Tab-separated table of C-alpha atoms in Angstrom:
chain	number	residue	atom	x	y	z
S	1	UNK	CA	-207.059	21.563	80.803
S	2	UNK	CA	-206.768	19.275	77.762
S	3	UNK	CA	-209.393	16.590	77.329
S	4	UNK	CA	-206.573	14.096	76.716
S	5	UNK	CA	-203.512	14.218	78.979
S	6	UNK	CA	-200.349	12.190	78.652
S	7	UNK	CA	-197.641	11.540	81.189
S	8	UNK	CA	-194.789	11.833	81.408
S	9	UNK	CA	-194.057	14.490	78.779
S	10	UNK	CA	-190.461	13.295	78.487
S	11	UNK	CA	-188.950	9.970	79.409
S	12	UNK	CA	-185.424	8.627	79.230
S	13	UNK	CA	-184.483	5.014	79.753
S	14	UNK	CA	-181.580	2.620	79.464
S	15	UNK	CA	-181.778	-0.128	76.898
S	16	UNK	CA	-183.634	-3.115	78.312
S	17	UNK	CA	-185.831	-1.176	80.726
S	18	UNK	CA	-189.590	-1.606	80.954
S	19	UNK	CA	-191.383	1.570	79.834
S	20	UNK	CA	-194.868	2.794	80.715
S	21	UNK	CA	-196.577	5.782	79.103
S	22	UNK	CA	-199.925	6.942	80.431
S	23	UNK	CA	-202.949	8.549	78.795
S	24	UNK	CA	-205.956	9.911	80.686
S	25	UNK	CA	-209.050	11.394	79.123
S	26	UNK	CA	-212.055	13.258	80.459
S	27	UNK	CA	-214.599	12.593	77.696
S	28	UNK	CA	-216.674	9.578	76.782
S	29	UNK	CA	-214.938	7.602	74.088
S	30	UNK	CA	-215.611	4.698	71.766
S	31	UNK	CA	-211.953	3.845	71.160
S	32	UNK	CA	-208.419	5.012	71.759
S	33	UNK	CA	-205.436	5.055	69.431
S	34	UNK	CA	-201.728	4.865	70.191
S	35	UNK	CA	-199.415	6.346	67.570
S	36	UNK	CA	-195.638	6.500	67.221
S	37	UNK	CA	-193.916	9.480	65.615
S	38	UNK	CA	-190.252	9.213	64.695
S	39	UNK	CA	-187.885	12.165	64.269
S	40	UNK	CA	-188.617	13.670	60.860
S	41	UNK	CA	-192.356	13.439	61.366
S	42	UNK	CA	-193.566	10.071	60.091
S	43	UNK	CA	-196.411	8.628	62.170
S	44	UNK	CA	-197.257	4.958	62.541
S	45	UNK	CA	-200.454	3.630	64.052
S	46	UNK	CA	-199.606	1.150	66.831
S	47	UNK	CA	-202.930	0.172	68.373
S	48	UNK	CA	-206.607	0.950	68.342
S	49	UNK	CA	-208.482	-0.438	71.335
S	50	UNK	CA	-211.826	-0.028	73.024
S	51	UNK	CA	-211.424	-2.455	75.922
S	52	UNK	CA	-208.939	-4.745	77.618
S	53	UNK	CA	-205.477	-5.248	76.273
S	54	UNK	CA	-203.650	-5.662	72.954
S	55	UNK	CA	-200.117	-6.915	72.348
S	56	UNK	CA	-197.833	-6.608	69.349
S	57	UNK	CA	-194.271	-7.766	69.759
S	58	UNK	CA	-192.724	-5.866	72.673
S	59	UNK	CA	-195.591	-3.379	72.830
S	60	UNK	CA	-198.646	-3.790	75.038
S	61	UNK	CA	-201.585	-1.390	75.260
S	62	UNK	CA	-204.241	-1.507	77.946
S	63	UNK	CA	-207.378	0.516	78.550
S	64	UNK	CA	-209.671	0.910	81.568
S	65	UNK	CA	-212.884	2.500	80.390
S	66	UNK	CA	-214.244	3.059	83.912
S	67	UNK	CA	-211.115	4.892	85.015
S	68	UNK	CA	-210.742	6.688	81.650
S	69	UNK	CA	-207.128	5.654	81.425
S	70	UNK	CA	-204.888	3.843	78.966
S	71	UNK	CA	-201.274	2.751	79.178
S	72	UNK	CA	-198.681	1.828	76.599
S	73	UNK	CA	-195.939	-0.504	77.796
S	74	UNK	CA	-192.678	-1.326	76.049
S	75	UNK	CA	-190.799	-4.379	77.279
S	76	UNK	CA	-187.038	-4.747	76.802
S	77	UNK	CA	-186.741	-1.234	75.380
S	78	UNK	CA	-184.277	-0.548	72.585
S	79	UNK	CA	-182.761	2.669	71.181
S	80	UNK	CA	-184.896	2.246	68.058
S	81	UNK	CA	-187.968	2.730	70.282
S	82	UNK	CA	-186.917	6.372	70.719
S	83	UNK	CA	-189.821	8.410	69.368
S	84	UNK	CA	-192.815	10.473	70.416
S	85	UNK	CA	-195.792	8.369	71.487
S	86	UNK	CA	-199.207	9.938	71.030
S	87	UNK	CA	-202.604	8.799	72.272
S	88	UNK	CA	-205.813	9.910	70.572
S	89	UNK	CA	-209.312	9.497	71.964
S	90	UNK	CA	-212.257	8.826	69.666
S	91	UNK	CA	-215.142	10.742	71.221
S	92	UNK	CA	-218.609	10.689	69.621
S	93	UNK	CA	-217.948	13.546	67.254
S	94	UNK	CA	-214.232	14.192	67.183
S	95	UNK	CA	-210.738	12.809	67.459
S	96	UNK	CA	-208.755	14.355	70.331
S	97	UNK	CA	-204.983	14.031	70.526
S	98	UNK	CA	-202.681	14.190	73.505
S	99	UNK	CA	-199.523	16.276	73.306
S	100	UNK	CA	-197.293	13.212	73.199
S	101	UNK	CA	-194.583	11.608	75.310
S	102	UNK	CA	-191.039	11.934	74.037
S	103	UNK	CA	-189.092	8.748	74.776
S	104	UNK	CA	-185.329	8.397	74.481
S	105	UNK	CA	-183.730	5.028	75.037
S	106	UNK	CA	-179.962	5.018	75.490
S	107	UNK	CA	-177.712	2.043	74.790
Q	1	UNK	CA	-192.771	2.984	52.951
Q	2	UNK	CA	-196.287	3.535	54.289
Q	3	UNK	CA	-198.120	3.768	50.992
Q	4	UNK	CA	-198.934	7.434	51.552
Q	5	UNK	CA	-196.677	10.003	49.917
Q	6	UNK	CA	-196.598	13.761	50.320
Q	7	UNK	CA	-194.938	16.463	48.248
Q	8	UNK	CA	-193.146	18.668	48.775
Q	9	UNK	CA	-191.431	17.541	51.974
Q	10	UNK	CA	-190.367	21.097	52.771
Q	11	UNK	CA	-191.901	24.395	51.672
Q	12	UNK	CA	-191.022	27.988	52.441
Q	13	UNK	CA	-193.482	30.620	51.292
Q	14	UNK	CA	-194.246	34.282	51.760
Q	15	UNK	CA	-197.562	35.533	53.087
Q	16	UNK	CA	-198.693	36.618	49.629
Q	17	UNK	CA	-197.803	33.373	47.839
Q	18	UNK	CA	-200.154	30.659	46.684
Q	19	UNK	CA	-198.940	27.098	46.955
Q	20	UNK	CA	-200.391	23.596	47.125
Q	21	UNK	CA	-199.536	20.504	49.129
Q	22	UNK	CA	-200.126	17.135	47.516
Q	23	UNK	CA	-200.917	13.769	49.048
Q	24	UNK	CA	-201.257	10.453	47.246
Q	25	UNK	CA	-202.217	7.093	48.707
Q	26	UNK	CA	-201.528	3.759	47.037
Q	27	UNK	CA	-203.540	1.640	49.463
Q	28	UNK	CA	-206.950	1.610	47.796
Q	29	UNK	CA	-208.466	3.499	50.736
Q	30	UNK	CA	-211.680	5.496	50.585
Q	31	UNK	CA	-210.963	8.156	53.221
Q	32	UNK	CA	-208.231	10.787	53.420
Q	33	UNK	CA	-207.335	13.326	56.087
Q	34	UNK	CA	-205.330	16.527	56.549
Q	35	UNK	CA	-203.711	17.227	59.923
Q	36	UNK	CA	-201.718	20.163	61.255
Q	37	UNK	CA	-198.976	19.675	63.843
Q	38	UNK	CA	-197.576	22.855	65.388
Q	39	UNK	CA	-194.642	22.909	67.765
Q	40	UNK	CA	-195.613	22.017	71.336
Q	41	UNK	CA	-199.275	21.472	70.375
Q	42	UNK	CA	-201.333	18.317	69.826
Q	43	UNK	CA	-202.150	17.136	66.342
Q	44	UNK	CA	-205.171	18.936	64.916
Q	45	UNK	CA	-207.509	17.282	62.442
Q	46	UNK	CA	-208.299	19.790	59.690
Q	47	UNK	CA	-210.358	18.002	57.039
Q	48	UNK	CA	-211.753	14.560	56.301
Q	49	UNK	CA	-212.760	13.309	52.865
Q	50	UNK	CA	-214.715	10.133	52.312
Q	51	UNK	CA	-215.282	8.907	48.755
Q	52	UNK	CA	-214.113	12.302	47.494
Q	53	UNK	CA	-216.674	14.215	49.556
Q	54	UNK	CA	-215.674	16.474	52.434
Q	55	UNK	CA	-217.269	15.065	55.570
Q	56	UNK	CA	-215.458	17.094	58.229
Q	57	UNK	CA	-214.129	20.637	58.358
Q	58	UNK	CA	-212.896	21.476	61.822
Q	59	UNK	CA	-213.179	25.269	61.885
Q	60	UNK	CA	-210.235	25.729	59.561
Q	61	UNK	CA	-209.629	29.254	58.174
Q	62	UNK	CA	-210.594	29.736	54.537
Q	63	UNK	CA	-206.969	30.434	53.587
Q	64	UNK	CA	-206.666	26.621	53.638
Q	65	UNK	CA	-208.653	25.064	50.805
Q	66	UNK	CA	-208.728	21.279	50.368
Q	67	UNK	CA	-209.442	19.420	47.156
Q	68	UNK	CA	-210.004	15.717	46.584
Q	69	UNK	CA	-210.275	14.989	42.846
Q	70	UNK	CA	-210.341	11.211	43.369
Q	71	UNK	CA	-209.959	8.756	46.219
Q	72	UNK	CA	-206.190	8.480	45.729
Q	73	UNK	CA	-205.285	12.162	45.714
Q	74	UNK	CA	-205.754	14.977	48.195
Q	75	UNK	CA	-204.536	18.550	47.900
Q	76	UNK	CA	-204.314	21.432	50.336
Q	77	UNK	CA	-204.267	24.787	48.582
Q	78	UNK	CA	-202.662	27.593	50.554
Q	79	UNK	CA	-203.063	31.334	50.050
Q	80	UNK	CA	-202.315	34.432	52.113
Q	81	UNK	CA	-201.022	32.388	55.006
Q	82	UNK	CA	-199.750	33.817	58.284
Q	83	UNK	CA	-196.465	33.017	60.058
Q	84	UNK	CA	-198.446	31.148	62.744
Q	85	UNK	CA	-199.509	28.687	60.029
Q	86	UNK	CA	-195.953	27.368	59.958
Q	87	UNK	CA	-196.233	23.720	60.979
Q	88	UNK	CA	-195.930	20.128	59.829
Q	89	UNK	CA	-198.896	19.197	57.638
Q	90	UNK	CA	-199.665	15.504	57.631
Q	91	UNK	CA	-201.882	13.541	55.317
Q	92	UNK	CA	-203.407	10.188	56.244
Q	93	UNK	CA	-205.744	7.636	54.747
Q	94	UNK	CA	-207.974	4.881	56.074
Q	95	UNK	CA	-210.009	2.123	54.487
Q	96	UNK	CA	-213.283	3.887	55.202
Q	97	UNK	CA	-214.713	6.682	57.305
Q	98	UNK	CA	-217.936	6.363	59.249
Q	99	UNK	CA	-219.287	9.341	61.153
Q	100	UNK	CA	-217.960	9.325	64.705
Q	101	UNK	CA	-215.523	6.511	64.016
Q	102	UNK	CA	-211.843	6.903	63.283
Q	103	UNK	CA	-210.330	3.624	62.248
Q	104	UNK	CA	-206.664	2.811	61.734
Q	105	UNK	CA	-205.002	5.481	59.654
Q	106	UNK	CA	-201.841	5.372	57.591
Q	107	UNK	CA	-199.838	8.576	57.616
Q	108	UNK	CA	-197.608	10.238	55.075
Q	109	UNK	CA	-194.225	11.733	56.030
Q	110	UNK	CA	-195.595	15.274	56.186
Q	111	UNK	CA	-194.746	18.618	54.614
Q	112	UNK	CA	-192.775	21.000	56.810
Q	113	UNK	CA	-194.203	24.447	55.979
Q	114	UNK	CA	-192.551	27.723	56.914
Q	115	UNK	CA	-194.411	30.980	56.276
Q	116	UNK	CA	-192.208	34.069	56.263
């Protein structure tokens, strides 16, 4: 079992839908990253958070340290949001990545 | 444009070849990273350099040899690779690196490597 698990693995949505991607981890962490990887490979850092909630545009990330769980929400989804979303947990001595959630948003 | 460039973007090599991947960052950062991304597997952190010194080496085989001549450039020298080394190799940089902390990183576009 991976120390960082994401769900779902694949997600399809219609434009405008509210999207939730989940990340659960089994290790103690100091922070958690959310990354976005577009087709072709380029990765963009979306959020780094250690508690509570962060918002940037239509993206919202939350983390519950007690439950060892983080969520990434996308409001009013758009086809350009189609990408792989990756969470990464910062444990005391290493950075552990989830396998990613592939999101496709159709017009 | 993320400020981190990688060359080449695609590379095909035989198992007996020697090649190098290059990464350059134009962000004035002090830390640089090499990652490997294989199909269906999570990203794997390979090496971390901070102020041109290697600070992390995550059990990477010696056929991968990193070099950081200055804080803007990072190389990954490849020799006698195996077909299972075929993957996307990503470079990243961050302002600084402190042990146990991984701050916001800026990624390059990656080099798609195929080993025949």
